[in-house]
Amino acid sequence: MKPDTKYITIIRDPSTQLESVFGYFQLFNPLHLQNEQNPYRTFMSKPQYFLDRYPEFRQRSYLRNPLLYDFGLDHVQQLNQTLLNETIRKIETEFDLIMLQEYFNESLLLLKKLFCWEWDDILYITKTVRIASLRYNVSDKIREDARKWCASDAQLYDHFKVILLEKLKNYGPELEKDLKILEFKLNQTMYECTLPDKTPNIKDRSYRPIANLKHNNTLCPYMMNSAKEFASIVRNKQNVKSSVVKKRKKTDRRRKKLHNSKYL
């Protein structure tokens, strides 16, 4: 990567992320908890017991310290306090911005500043909101238990929460004004690009906004793309750029070879 490449990512508080992952990916099925009144509460009552009971359960990385797993630490390494501290310091050094799900719009404003973007560059439409049947009532105690169970992720999150709040403090007095501008533009985008709909898509486990085909907003077609479709767009652009760079390098090598041949 180029020296001036910027690295960003987003993390979420373990107290809510664990319940979200458990419900959205329907992890109660491989753990045989689908008949429980509140499968997530049952799992959190003795999480280690259920993971030990089903050693063939492949998605176990989702259910304990999934943030650090994504950053490259396996479940044994996550419990090594020295390695954990080193990893957090390394992430802080290598990443230009760690966004927080709980401060999503505030994080977008920091992202806008970092890349010198325009307002349109940070607009979004919320998609794939979990259907009600995959959401669970979570008490404060269960949230606290989730943070204890994912203590390493909690340490990671708390560390970068302090950093994000400091960045927001240094943003300046225009923060509140910019937040209101962003919220206004987000509401306007939702109004122009979507139609109201409350019909759940059971197959996709979520509610999806319905496109307003009569819109005049040129951003709407992009806004309605799924994450998979956006990934394809980005990947195609990267492939085109990569092929251009390779072709340029090949041409440069050919010219250099021809230049050198003159002096043989």
mmCIF file with all atom_site columns, C-alpha atoms in Angstrom, residues 97-216:
data_model
loop_
_atom_site.group_PDB
_atom_site.id
_atom_site.type_symbol
_atom_site.label_atom_id
_atom_site.label_alt_id
_atom_site.label_comp_id
_atom_site.label_asym_id
_atom_site.label_entity_id
_atom_site.label_seq_id
_atom_site.pdbx_PDB_ins_code
_atom_site.Cartn_x
_atom_site.Cartn_y
_atom_site.Cartn_z
_atom_site.occupancy
_atom_site.B_iso_or_equiv
_atom_site.pdbx_formal_charge
_atom_site.auth_seq_id
_atom_site.auth_comp_id
_atom_site.auth_asym_id
_atom_site.auth_atom_id
_atom_site.pdbx_PDB_model_num
ATOM 1   C CA . LEU A 1 97  ? -9.786  6.087   12.610 1.00 0.00 ? 97  LEU A CA 1
ATOM 2   C CA . ILE A 1 98  ? -11.653 3.521   14.697 1.00 0.00 ? 98  ILE A CA 1
ATOM 3   C CA . MET A 1 99  ? -15.352 4.272   14.321 1.00 0.00 ? 99  MET A CA 1
ATOM 4   C CA . LEU A 1 100 ? -17.906 3.200   16.934 1.00 0.00 ? 100 LEU A CA 1
ATOM 5   C CA . GLN A 1 101 ? -21.338 1.822   16.091 1.00 0.00 ? 101 GLN A CA 1
ATOM 6   C CA . GLU A 1 102 ? -22.806 3.634   19.098 1.00 0.00 ? 102 GLU A CA 1
ATOM 7   C CA . TYR A 1 103 ? -21.473 6.945   17.735 1.00 0.00 ? 103 TYR A CA 1
ATOM 8   C CA . PHE A 1 104 ? -22.068 6.194   14.080 1.00 0.00 ? 104 PHE A CA 1
ATOM 9   C CA . ASN A 1 105 ? -23.048 9.643   12.806 1.00 0.00 ? 105 ASN A CA 1
ATOM 10  C CA . GLU A 1 106 ? -20.330 11.298  14.878 1.00 0.00 ? 106 GLU A CA 1
ATOM 11  C CA . SER A 1 107 ? -17.843 8.809   13.431 1.00 0.00 ? 107 SER A CA 1
ATOM 12  C CA . LEU A 1 108 ? -18.997 9.688   9.912  1.00 0.00 ? 108 LEU A CA 1
ATOM 13  C CA . LEU A 1 109 ? -18.255 13.351  10.557 1.00 0.00 ? 109 LEU A CA 1
ATOM 14  C CA . LEU A 1 110 ? -14.723 12.416  11.596 1.00 0.00 ? 110 LEU A CA 1
ATOM 15  C CA . LEU A 1 111 ? -14.441 10.286  8.473  1.00 0.00 ? 111 LEU A CA 1
ATOM 16  C CA . LYS A 1 112 ? -15.611 13.218  6.344  1.00 0.00 ? 112 LYS A CA 1
ATOM 17  C CA . LYS A 1 113 ? -12.906 15.413  7.846  1.00 0.00 ? 113 LYS A CA 1
ATOM 18  C CA . LEU A 1 114 ? -10.216 12.775  7.490  1.00 0.00 ? 114 LEU A CA 1
ATOM 19  C CA . PHE A 1 115 ? -10.823 12.340  3.751  1.00 0.00 ? 115 PHE A CA 1
ATOM 20  C CA . CYS A 1 116 ? -11.972 15.920  3.003  1.00 0.00 ? 116 CYS A CA 1
ATOM 21  C CA . TRP A 1 117 ? -15.260 14.512  1.696  1.00 0.00 ? 117 TRP A CA 1
ATOM 22  C CA . GLU A 1 118 ? -18.530 16.205  0.791  1.00 0.00 ? 118 GLU A CA 1
ATOM 23  C CA . TRP A 1 119 ? -21.841 15.651  2.599  1.00 0.00 ? 119 TRP A CA 1
ATOM 24  C CA . ASP A 1 120 ? -23.082 13.278  -0.097 1.00 0.00 ? 120 ASP A CA 1
ATOM 25  C CA . ASP A 1 121 ? -20.113 11.006  0.571  1.00 0.00 ? 121 ASP A CA 1
ATOM 26  C CA . ILE A 1 122 ? -21.337 10.057  4.055  1.00 0.00 ? 122 ILE A CA 1
ATOM 27  C CA . LEU A 1 123 ? -25.058 9.687   3.432  1.00 0.00 ? 123 LEU A CA 1
ATOM 28  C CA . TYR A 1 124 ? -26.613 6.250   3.963  1.00 0.00 ? 124 TYR A CA 1
ATOM 29  C CA . ILE A 1 125 ? -29.885 4.368   4.202  1.00 0.00 ? 125 ILE A CA 1
ATOM 30  C CA . THR A 1 126 ? -30.253 1.804   6.977  1.00 0.00 ? 126 THR A CA 1
ATOM 31  C CA . LYS A 1 127 ? -30.830 -1.698  5.616  1.00 0.00 ? 127 LYS A CA 1
ATOM 32  C CA . THR A 1 128 ? -31.120 -5.287  6.894  1.00 0.00 ? 128 THR A CA 1
ATOM 33  C CA . VAL A 1 129 ? -32.631 -4.305  10.245 1.00 0.00 ? 129 VAL A CA 1
ATOM 34  C CA . ARG A 1 130 ? -33.262 -7.520  12.183 1.00 0.00 ? 130 ARG A CA 1
ATOM 35  C CA . ILE A 1 131 ? -36.826 -8.755  12.313 1.00 0.00 ? 131 ILE A CA 1
ATOM 36  C CA . ALA A 1 132 ? -38.526 -8.698  15.728 1.00 0.00 ? 132 ALA A CA 1
ATOM 37  C CA . SER A 1 133 ? -38.479 -12.485 16.179 1.00 0.00 ? 133 SER A CA 1
ATOM 38  C CA . LEU A 1 134 ? -34.659 -12.445 16.152 1.00 0.00 ? 134 LEU A CA 1
ATOM 39  C CA . ARG A 1 135 ? -34.382 -9.771  18.843 1.00 0.00 ? 135 ARG A CA 1
ATOM 40  C CA . TYR A 1 136 ? -34.223 -10.575 22.536 1.00 0.00 ? 136 TYR A CA 1
ATOM 41  C CA . ASN A 1 137 ? -35.065 -8.660  25.665 1.00 0.00 ? 137 ASN A CA 1
ATOM 42  C CA . VAL A 1 138 ? -31.737 -8.042  27.373 1.00 0.00 ? 138 VAL A CA 1
ATOM 43  C CA . SER A 1 139 ? -31.482 -6.915  30.974 1.00 0.00 ? 139 SER A CA 1
ATOM 44  C CA . ASP A 1 140 ? -28.712 -4.705  32.301 1.00 0.00 ? 140 ASP A CA 1
ATOM 45  C CA . LYS A 1 141 ? -27.274 -7.752  34.047 1.00 0.00 ? 141 LYS A CA 1
ATOM 46  C CA . ILE A 1 142 ? -27.050 -9.722  30.786 1.00 0.00 ? 142 ILE A CA 1
ATOM 47  C CA . ARG A 1 143 ? -25.349 -6.755  29.117 1.00 0.00 ? 143 ARG A CA 1
ATOM 48  C CA . GLU A 1 144 ? -22.886 -6.650  31.990 1.00 0.00 ? 144 GLU A CA 1
ATOM 49  C CA . ASP A 1 145 ? -22.367 -10.424 31.742 1.00 0.00 ? 145 ASP A CA 1
ATOM 50  C CA . ALA A 1 146 ? -21.714 -10.092 28.009 1.00 0.00 ? 146 ALA A CA 1
ATOM 51  C CA . ARG A 1 147 ? -18.980 -7.546  28.691 1.00 0.00 ? 147 ARG A CA 1
ATOM 52  C CA . LYS A 1 148 ? -17.410 -9.840  31.283 1.00 0.00 ? 148 LYS A CA 1
ATOM 53  C CA . TRP A 1 149 ? -17.611 -12.831 28.934 1.00 0.00 ? 149 TRP A CA 1
ATOM 54  C CA . CYS A 1 150 ? -16.029 -10.717 26.172 1.00 0.00 ? 150 CYS A CA 1
ATOM 55  C CA . ALA A 1 151 ? -13.696 -8.885  28.564 1.00 0.00 ? 151 ALA A CA 1
ATOM 56  C CA . SER A 1 152 ? -10.898 -8.588  26.001 1.00 0.00 ? 152 SER A CA 1
ATOM 57  C CA . ASP A 1 153 ? -13.233 -7.037  23.431 1.00 0.00 ? 153 ASP A CA 1
ATOM 58  C CA . ALA A 1 154 ? -14.580 -4.743  26.146 1.00 0.00 ? 154 ALA A CA 1
ATOM 59  C CA . GLN A 1 155 ? -11.039 -3.538  26.890 1.00 0.00 ? 155 GLN A CA 1
ATOM 60  C CA . LEU A 1 156 ? -10.457 -2.918  23.181 1.00 0.00 ? 156 LEU A CA 1
ATOM 61  C CA . TYR A 1 157 ? -13.756 -1.052  22.813 1.00 0.00 ? 157 TYR A CA 1
ATOM 62  C CA . ASP A 1 158 ? -13.279 1.085   25.929 1.00 0.00 ? 158 ASP A CA 1
ATOM 63  C CA . HIS A 1 159 ? -9.776  2.076   24.798 1.00 0.00 ? 159 HIS A CA 1
ATOM 64  C CA . PHE A 1 160 ? -10.974 3.363   21.428 1.00 0.00 ? 160 PHE A CA 1
ATOM 65  C CA . LYS A 1 161 ? -14.093 4.931   22.898 1.00 0.00 ? 161 LYS A CA 1
ATOM 66  C CA . VAL A 1 162 ? -11.837 7.228   24.918 1.00 0.00 ? 162 VAL A CA 1
ATOM 67  C CA . ILE A 1 163 ? -9.911  8.113   21.754 1.00 0.00 ? 163 ILE A CA 1
ATOM 68  C CA . LEU A 1 164 ? -13.069 8.756   19.730 1.00 0.00 ? 164 LEU A CA 1
ATOM 69  C CA . LEU A 1 165 ? -14.580 10.986  22.403 1.00 0.00 ? 165 LEU A CA 1
ATOM 70  C CA . GLU A 1 166 ? -11.346 12.968  22.499 1.00 0.00 ? 166 GLU A CA 1
ATOM 71  C CA . LYS A 1 167 ? -11.482 13.392  18.696 1.00 0.00 ? 167 LYS A CA 1
ATOM 72  C CA . LEU A 1 168 ? -15.065 14.623  18.988 1.00 0.00 ? 168 LEU A CA 1
ATOM 73  C CA . LYS A 1 169 ? -14.037 17.045  21.723 1.00 0.00 ? 169 LYS A CA 1
ATOM 74  C CA . ASN A 1 170 ? -11.343 18.403  19.397 1.00 0.00 ? 170 ASN A CA 1
ATOM 75  C CA . TYR A 1 171 ? -13.787 18.583  16.475 1.00 0.00 ? 171 TYR A CA 1
ATOM 76  C CA . GLY A 1 172 ? -14.780 22.016  17.612 1.00 0.00 ? 172 GLY A CA 1
ATOM 77  C CA . PRO A 1 173 ? -17.991 23.910  18.420 1.00 0.00 ? 173 PRO A CA 1
ATOM 78  C CA . GLU A 1 174 ? -19.465 23.103  14.995 1.00 0.00 ? 174 GLU A CA 1
ATOM 79  C CA . LEU A 1 175 ? -19.974 19.429  15.955 1.00 0.00 ? 175 LEU A CA 1
ATOM 80  C CA . GLU A 1 176 ? -23.604 19.843  17.056 1.00 0.00 ? 176 GLU A CA 1
ATOM 81  C CA . LYS A 1 177 ? -24.392 21.959  14.001 1.00 0.00 ? 177 LYS A CA 1
ATOM 82  C CA . ASP A 1 178 ? -22.819 19.405  11.646 1.00 0.00 ? 178 ASP A CA 1
ATOM 83  C CA . LEU A 1 179 ? -24.715 16.568  13.338 1.00 0.00 ? 179 LEU A CA 1
ATOM 84  C CA . LYS A 1 180 ? -28.000 18.394  12.711 1.00 0.00 ? 180 LYS A CA 1
ATOM 85  C CA . ILE A 1 181 ? -27.051 18.977  9.071  1.00 0.00 ? 181 ILE A CA 1
ATOM 86  C CA . LEU A 1 182 ? -26.202 15.297  8.634  1.00 0.00 ? 182 LEU A CA 1
ATOM 87  C CA . GLU A 1 183 ? -29.439 14.140  10.292 1.00 0.00 ? 183 GLU A CA 1
ATOM 88  C CA . PHE A 1 184 ? -31.445 16.487  8.067  1.00 0.00 ? 184 PHE A CA 1
ATOM 89  C CA . LYS A 1 185 ? -29.737 15.167  4.928  1.00 0.00 ? 185 LYS A CA 1
ATOM 90  C CA . LEU A 1 186 ? -30.220 11.559  6.067  1.00 0.00 ? 186 LEU A CA 1
ATOM 91  C CA . ASN A 1 187 ? -33.959 12.119  6.615  1.00 0.00 ? 187 ASN A CA 1
ATOM 92  C CA . GLN A 1 188 ? -34.218 13.844  3.256  1.00 0.00 ? 188 GLN A CA 1
ATOM 93  C CA . THR A 1 189 ? -32.427 10.949  1.541  1.00 0.00 ? 189 THR A CA 1
ATOM 94  C CA . MET A 1 190 ? -34.692 8.387   3.197  1.00 0.00 ? 190 MET A CA 1
ATOM 95  C CA . TYR A 1 191 ? -37.792 10.374  2.183  1.00 0.00 ? 191 TYR A CA 1
ATOM 96  C CA . GLU A 1 192 ? -36.688 10.746  -1.449 1.00 0.00 ? 192 GLU A CA 1
ATOM 97  C CA . CYS A 1 193 ? -35.243 7.279   -2.038 1.00 0.00 ? 193 CYS A CA 1
ATOM 98  C CA . THR A 1 194 ? -37.592 4.923   -0.184 1.00 0.00 ? 194 THR A CA 1
ATOM 99  C CA . LEU A 1 195 ? -41.235 4.089   0.358  1.00 0.00 ? 195 LEU A CA 1
ATOM 100 C CA . PRO A 1 196 ? -42.570 3.239   3.827  1.00 0.00 ? 196 PRO A CA 1
ATOM 101 C CA . ASP A 1 197 ? -42.802 -0.500  4.381  1.00 0.00 ? 197 ASP A CA 1
ATOM 102 C CA . LYS A 1 198 ? -42.981 -2.701  7.462  1.00 0.00 ? 198 LYS A CA 1
ATOM 103 C CA . THR A 1 199 ? -43.135 -6.100  5.788  1.00 0.00 ? 199 THR A CA 1
ATOM 104 C CA . PRO A 1 200 ? -40.343 -8.342  7.049  1.00 0.00 ? 200 PRO A CA 1
ATOM 105 C CA . ASN A 1 201 ? -38.213 -10.336 4.649  1.00 0.00 ? 201 ASN A CA 1
ATOM 106 C CA . ILE A 1 202 ? -38.123 -13.644 6.537  1.00 0.00 ? 202 ILE A CA 1
ATOM 107 C CA . LYS A 1 203 ? -35.579 -15.193 4.179  1.00 0.00 ? 203 LYS A CA 1
ATOM 108 C CA . ASP A 1 204 ? -33.088 -12.371 4.802  1.00 0.00 ? 204 ASP A CA 1
ATOM 109 C CA . ARG A 1 205 ? -34.042 -12.144 8.506  1.00 0.00 ? 205 ARG A CA 1
ATOM 110 C CA . SER A 1 206 ? -34.539 -8.393  8.180  1.00 0.00 ? 206 SER A CA 1
ATOM 111 C CA . TYR A 1 207 ? -36.624 -5.422  7.160  1.00 0.00 ? 207 TYR A CA 1
ATOM 112 C CA . ARG A 1 208 ? -35.503 -3.827  3.898  1.00 0.00 ? 208 ARG A CA 1
ATOM 113 C CA . PRO A 1 209 ? -36.513 -0.407  2.583  1.00 0.00 ? 209 PRO A CA 1
ATOM 114 C CA . ILE A 1 210 ? -38.523 -0.309  -0.644 1.00 0.00 ? 210 ILE A CA 1
ATOM 115 C CA . ALA A 1 211 ? -37.027 1.802   -3.447 1.00 0.00 ? 211 ALA A CA 1
ATOM 116 C CA . ASN A 1 212 ? -38.968 4.855   -4.590 1.00 0.00 ? 212 ASN A CA 1
ATOM 117 C CA . LEU A 1 213 ? -38.795 4.489   -8.373 1.00 0.00 ? 213 LEU A CA 1
ATOM 118 C CA . LYS A 1 214 ? -40.228 7.961   -8.944 1.00 0.00 ? 214 LYS A CA 1
ATOM 119 C CA . HIS A 1 215 ? -37.366 9.790   -7.258 1.00 0.00 ? 215 HIS A CA 1
ATOM 120 C CA . ASN A 1 216 ? -35.298 12.525  -8.883 1.00 0.00 ? 216 ASN A CA 1
#
